[in-house]
């Protein structure tokens, strides 16, 4: 069964993290938060964005990037960045991989990117745009990874309330 992982390196905006948390709950994806965080995990904005789903979230926090690496020594990590040479559709996401996103104001530090340049991916955009919203970026890349893993264990068909599909 595919069990993907989203990693947020020093996220700053609680609403983004709340939205990402809700997406993780909806996809049975684990969320990893690397400190320092730009907010408290008890903030109302975070819980409002995650709605009542936050209590169902599988989330782990880490003191820093090194702590994350030490506690996940075998992690296959993809680094989502606007600076990558490859697009997010150019790689094959393993069913238990980690997809890391940097903080809203600066992204992932270039030193980390250079150490892992073969695993850096980007979402194509026109030149005039600096970046997409973090929660939108997570959803785009996560759903591509889920698609590549055939949406394993996910509900593929919806249901109408007052009618039936025929």
PDB file of C-alpha atoms in Angstrom:
ATOM      1  CA  UNK A   1       0.000   0.000   0.000  1.00  0.00           C
ATOM      2  CA  UNK A   2       1.352   3.431  -0.958  1.00  0.00           C
ATOM      3  CA  UNK A   3       2.131   5.560   2.098  1.00  0.00           C
ATOM      4  CA  UNK A   4       3.576   8.844   0.932  1.00  0.00           C
ATOM      5  CA  UNK A   5       5.177  11.512   3.108  1.00  0.00           C
ATOM      6  CA  UNK A   6       5.069  15.297   2.840  1.00  0.00           C
ATOM      7  CA  UNK A   7       7.867  17.216   4.556  1.00  0.00           C
ATOM      8  CA  UNK A   8       7.637  20.933   5.324  1.00  0.00           C
ATOM      9  CA  UNK A   9      10.970  22.540   6.108  1.00  0.00           C
ATOM     10  CA  UNK A  10      10.405  25.489   8.464  1.00  0.00           C
ATOM     11  CA  UNK A  11       6.871  26.416   7.328  1.00  0.00           C
ATOM     12  CA  UNK A  12       5.883  29.994   8.215  1.00  0.00           C
ATOM     13  CA  UNK A  13       2.170  30.405   7.492  1.00  0.00           C
ATOM     14  CA  UNK A  14      -0.308  28.463   9.637  1.00  0.00           C
ATOM     15  CA  UNK A  15      -3.099  28.504   7.045  1.00  0.00           C
ATOM     16  CA  UNK A  16      -0.833  26.816   4.482  1.00  0.00           C
ATOM     17  CA  UNK A  17       0.181  24.107   6.959  1.00  0.00           C
ATOM     18  CA  UNK A  18      -3.459  23.614   7.962  1.00  0.00           C
ATOM     19  CA  UNK A  19      -4.510  23.198   4.328  1.00  0.00           C
ATOM     20  CA  UNK A  20      -1.628  20.789   3.730  1.00  0.00           C
ATOM     21  CA  UNK A  21      -2.631  18.834   6.834  1.00  0.00           C
ATOM     22  CA  UNK A  22      -6.162  18.468   5.485  1.00  0.00           C
ATOM     23  CA  UNK A  23      -4.809  17.256   2.133  1.00  0.00           C
ATOM     24  CA  UNK A  24      -2.626  14.743   3.973  1.00  0.00           C
ATOM     25  CA  UNK A  25      -5.617  13.405   5.931  1.00  0.00           C
ATOM     26  CA  UNK A  26      -7.660  13.108   2.696  1.00  0.00           C
ATOM     27  CA  UNK A  27      -4.871  11.086   1.058  1.00  0.00           C
ATOM     28  CA  UNK A  28      -3.610   9.096   4.081  1.00  0.00           C
ATOM     29  CA  UNK A  29      -0.251  10.825   3.756  1.00  0.00           C
ATOM     30  CA  UNK A  30       2.061  11.428   6.707  1.00  0.00           C
ATOM     31  CA  UNK A  31       3.089  15.029   7.398  1.00  0.00           C
ATOM     32  CA  UNK A  32       6.557  15.858   8.730  1.00  0.00           C
ATOM     33  CA  UNK A  33       7.208  19.357  10.119  1.00  0.00           C
ATOM     34  CA  UNK A  34      10.784  20.531  10.549  1.00  0.00           C
ATOM     35  CA  UNK A  35      11.302  23.346  13.052  1.00  0.00           C
ATOM     36  CA  UNK A  36      11.543  26.189  13.546  1.00  0.00           C
ATOM     37  CA  UNK A  37       7.881  26.728  12.690  1.00  0.00           C
ATOM     38  CA  UNK A  38       6.565  30.231  12.104  1.00  0.00           C
ATOM     39  CA  UNK A  39       3.571  29.501  14.336  1.00  0.00           C
ATOM     40  CA  UNK A  40       2.355  27.370  17.205  1.00  0.00           C
ATOM     41  CA  UNK A  41       0.652  24.086  16.394  1.00  0.00           C
ATOM     42  CA  UNK A  42      -2.199  25.166  18.660  1.00  0.00           C
ATOM     43  CA  UNK A  43      -2.974  28.360  16.725  1.00  0.00           C
ATOM     44  CA  UNK A  44      -6.597  28.871  15.684  1.00  0.00           C
ATOM     45  CA  UNK A  45      -5.624  29.665  12.078  1.00  0.00           C
ATOM     46  CA  UNK A  46      -3.867  26.335  11.723  1.00  0.00           C
ATOM     47  CA  UNK A  47      -6.822  24.395  13.085  1.00  0.00           C
ATOM     48  CA  UNK A  48      -9.311  26.475  11.085  1.00  0.00           C
ATOM     49  CA  UNK A  49      -7.490  25.697   7.827  1.00  0.00           C
ATOM     50  CA  UNK A  50      -7.261  22.014   8.723  1.00  0.00           C
ATOM     51  CA  UNK A  51     -10.828  22.128  10.025  1.00  0.00           C
ATOM     52  CA  UNK A  52     -11.845  19.198  12.153  1.00  0.00           C
ATOM     53  CA  UNK A  53      -9.440  16.944  10.269  1.00  0.00           C
ATOM     54  CA  UNK A  54      -6.326  18.046  12.213  1.00  0.00           C
ATOM     55  CA  UNK A  55      -7.024  15.509  14.992  1.00  0.00           C
ATOM     56  CA  UNK A  56      -6.840  12.716  12.373  1.00  0.00           C
ATOM     57  CA  UNK A  57      -3.512  13.857  10.929  1.00  0.00           C
ATOM     58  CA  UNK A  58      -0.441  11.618  11.177  1.00  0.00           C
ATOM     59  CA  UNK A  59       2.136  14.321  11.930  1.00  0.00           C
ATOM     60  CA  UNK A  60       5.659  14.293  13.344  1.00  0.00           C
ATOM     61  CA  UNK A  61       7.795  17.316  14.230  1.00  0.00           C
ATOM     62  CA  UNK A  62      11.589  17.514  14.199  1.00  0.00           C
ATOM     63  CA  UNK A  63      14.016  19.921  15.865  1.00  0.00           C
ATOM     64  CA  UNK A  64      15.824  20.661  12.595  1.00  0.00           C
ATOM     65  CA  UNK A  65      16.785  19.183   9.214  1.00  0.00           C
ATOM     66  CA  UNK A  66      19.547  17.021  10.739  1.00  0.00           C
ATOM     67  CA  UNK A  67      17.073  15.591  13.266  1.00  0.00           C
ATOM     68  CA  UNK A  68      14.723  14.711  10.399  1.00  0.00           C
ATOM     69  CA  UNK A  69      17.521  12.938   8.492  1.00  0.00           C
ATOM     70  CA  UNK A  70      18.675  11.036  11.602  1.00  0.00           C
ATOM     71  CA  UNK A  71      15.147   9.784  12.319  1.00  0.00           C
ATOM     72  CA  UNK A  72      14.467   8.843   8.676  1.00  0.00           C
ATOM     73  CA  UNK A  73      17.835   7.434   7.534  1.00  0.00           C
ATOM     74  CA  UNK A  74      16.482   5.406   4.597  1.00  0.00           C
ATOM     75  CA  UNK A  75      14.102   8.043   3.269  1.00  0.00           C
ATOM     76  CA  UNK A  76      14.014   8.553  -0.490  1.00  0.00           C
ATOM     77  CA  UNK A  77      13.467  12.328  -0.614  1.00  0.00           C
ATOM     78  CA  UNK A  78      12.371  14.500  -3.524  1.00  0.00           C
ATOM     79  CA  UNK A  79      13.014  18.218  -3.062  1.00  0.00           C
ATOM     80  CA  UNK A  80      10.363  20.495  -4.577  1.00  0.00           C
ATOM     81  CA  UNK A  81      11.921  23.800  -5.596  1.00  0.00           C
ATOM     82  CA  UNK A  82      11.485  26.488  -8.214  1.00  0.00           C
ATOM     83  CA  UNK A  83      15.215  26.112  -8.925  1.00  0.00           C
ATOM     84  CA  UNK A  84      15.173  22.486 -10.178  1.00  0.00           C
ATOM     85  CA  UNK A  85      16.074  21.404 -13.703  1.00  0.00           C
ATOM     86  CA  UNK A  86      13.489  18.571 -13.799  1.00  0.00           C
ATOM     87  CA  UNK A  87       9.726  18.881 -13.531  1.00  0.00           C
ATOM     88  CA  UNK A  88       7.723  16.986 -10.940  1.00  0.00           C
ATOM     89  CA  UNK A  89       6.408  14.660 -13.661  1.00  0.00           C
ATOM     90  CA  UNK A  90       9.924  13.622 -14.735  1.00  0.00           C
ATOM     91  CA  UNK A  91      10.477  11.282 -11.788  1.00  0.00           C
ATOM     92  CA  UNK A  92       8.908   8.048 -10.564  1.00  0.00           C
ATOM     93  CA  UNK A  93       7.685   8.435  -6.971  1.00  0.00           C
ATOM     94  CA  UNK A  94       8.148   5.328  -4.862  1.00  0.00           C
ATOM     95  CA  UNK A  95       5.195   4.292  -2.715  1.00  0.00           C
ATOM     96  CA  UNK A  96       6.918   5.324   0.520  1.00  0.00           C
ATOM     97  CA  UNK A  97       8.906   8.355  -0.669  1.00  0.00           C
ATOM     98  CA  UNK A  98       9.178  11.753   0.975  1.00  0.00           C
ATOM     99  CA  UNK A  99       8.484  15.011  -0.851  1.00  0.00           C
ATOM    100  CA  UNK A 100      10.026  18.059   0.814  1.00  0.00           C
ATOM    101  CA  UNK A 101       8.933  21.673   0.441  1.00  0.00           C
ATOM    102  CA  UNK A 102      10.736  24.701   1.868  1.00  0.00           C
ATOM    103  CA  UNK A 103       9.432  27.666   3.787  1.00  0.00           C
ATOM    104  CA  UNK A 104       7.226  30.141   1.998  1.00  0.00           C
ATOM    105  CA  UNK A 105       9.695  33.058   2.018  1.00  0.00           C
ATOM    106  CA  UNK A 106      12.846  31.259   0.868  1.00  0.00           C
ATOM    107  CA  UNK A 107      12.231  27.651  -0.142  1.00  0.00           C
ATOM    108  CA  UNK A 108      14.764  24.916   0.566  1.00  0.00           C
ATOM    109  CA  UNK A 109      18.318  26.205   1.171  1.00  0.00           C
ATOM    110  CA  UNK A 110      20.524  25.906  -1.910  1.00  0.00           C
ATOM    111  CA  UNK A 111      23.134  23.915   0.046  1.00  0.00           C
ATOM    112  CA  UNK A 112      20.569  21.142   0.570  1.00  0.00           C
ATOM    113  CA  UNK A 113      19.488  21.315  -3.069  1.00  0.00           C
ATOM    114  CA  UNK A 114      23.063  20.979  -4.318  1.00  0.00           C
ATOM    115  CA  UNK A 115      23.601  17.872  -2.163  1.00  0.00           C
ATOM    116  CA  UNK A 116      20.521  16.249  -3.748  1.00  0.00           C
ATOM    117  CA  UNK A 117      20.300  17.832  -7.205  1.00  0.00           C
ATOM    118  CA  UNK A 118      19.256  14.556  -8.874  1.00  0.00           C
ATOM    119  CA  UNK A 119      16.119  14.502  -6.695  1.00  0.00           C
ATOM    120  CA  UNK A 120      15.063  18.129  -7.161  1.00  0.00           C
ATOM    121  CA  UNK A 121      11.784  18.746  -8.996  1.00  0.00           C
ATOM    122  CA  UNK A 122       9.813  21.816  -9.996  1.00  0.00           C
ATOM    123  CA  UNK A 123       6.316  22.769 -11.089  1.00  0.00           C
ATOM    124  CA  UNK A 124       6.491  24.586 -14.447  1.00  0.00           C
ATOM    125  CA  UNK A 125       5.467  28.262 -14.362  1.00  0.00           C
ATOM    126  CA  UNK A 126       5.997  31.325 -16.510  1.00  0.00           C
ATOM    127  CA  UNK A 127       9.093  33.397 -15.716  1.00  0.00           C
ATOM    128  CA  UNK A 128       7.258  36.340 -14.153  1.00  0.00           C
ATOM    129  CA  UNK A 129       5.917  34.253 -11.246  1.00  0.00           C
ATOM    130  CA  UNK A 130       8.231  33.637  -8.269  1.00  0.00           C
ATOM    131  CA  UNK A 131       6.308  30.618  -6.947  1.00  0.00           C
ATOM    132  CA  UNK A 132       2.920  29.079  -6.324  1.00  0.00           C
ATOM    133  CA  UNK A 133       1.222  28.993  -2.933  1.00  0.00           C
ATOM    134  CA  UNK A 134       2.812  26.282  -0.782  1.00  0.00           C
ATOM    135  CA  UNK A 135      -0.400  24.349  -0.149  1.00  0.00           C
ATOM    136  CA  UNK A 136      -1.218  24.373  -3.871  1.00  0.00           C
ATOM    137  CA  UNK A 137       2.283  23.145  -4.705  1.00  0.00           C
ATOM    138  CA  UNK A 138       2.005  20.286  -2.221  1.00  0.00           C
ATOM    139  CA  UNK A 139      -1.347  19.231  -3.685  1.00  0.00           C
ATOM    140  CA  UNK A 140      -0.029  19.272  -7.265  1.00  0.00           C
ATOM    141  CA  UNK A 141       3.053  17.151  -6.573  1.00  0.00           C
ATOM    142  CA  UNK A 142       1.371  14.840  -4.052  1.00  0.00           C
ATOM    143  CA  UNK A 143      -1.454  13.983  -6.436  1.00  0.00           C
ATOM    144  CA  UNK A 144       1.040  13.196  -9.196  1.00  0.00           C
ATOM    145  CA  UNK A 145       2.821  10.813  -6.824  1.00  0.00           C
ATOM    146  CA  UNK A 146      -0.533   9.267  -5.890  1.00  0.00           C
ATOM    147  CA  UNK A 147      -1.505   8.946  -9.570  1.00  0.00           C
ATOM    148  CA  UNK A 148       1.761   7.188 -10.329  1.00  0.00           C
ATOM    149  CA  UNK A 149       0.946   4.758  -7.515  1.00  0.00           C
ATOM    150  CA  UNK A 150      -2.539   4.161  -9.004  1.00  0.00           C
ATOM    151  CA  UNK A 151      -4.280   6.027  -6.147  1.00  0.00           C
ATOM    152  CA  UNK A 152      -3.618   2.947  -4.046  1.00  0.00           C
ATOM    153  CA  UNK A 153      -6.183   2.526  -1.222  1.00  0.00           C
ATOM    154  CA  UNK A 154      -8.144   5.643  -2.277  1.00  0.00           C
ATOM    155  CA  UNK A 155     -11.811   5.893  -3.183  1.00  0.00           C
ATOM    156  CA  UNK A 156     -11.960   6.342  -6.954  1.00  0.00           C
ATOM    157  CA  UNK A 157     -15.701   6.868  -7.431  1.00  0.00           C
ATOM    158  CA  UNK A 158     -18.030   9.371  -5.846  1.00  0.00           C
ATOM    159  CA  UNK A 159     -21.709   9.000  -5.051  1.00  0.00           C
ATOM    160  CA  UNK A 160     -24.670  11.271  -5.650  1.00  0.00           C
ATOM    161  CA  UNK A 161     -27.036  11.879  -2.744  1.00  0.00           C
ATOM    162  CA  UNK A 162     -30.356  11.848  -4.610  1.00  0.00           C
ATOM    163  CA  UNK A 163     -29.516  10.019  -7.849  1.00  0.00           C
ATOM    164  CA  UNK A 164     -27.556   7.048  -9.069  1.00  0.00           C
ATOM    165  CA  UNK A 165     -24.963   6.898 -11.828  1.00  0.00           C
ATOM    166  CA  UNK A 166     -26.095   4.567 -14.593  1.00  0.00           C
TER     167      UNK A 166
END
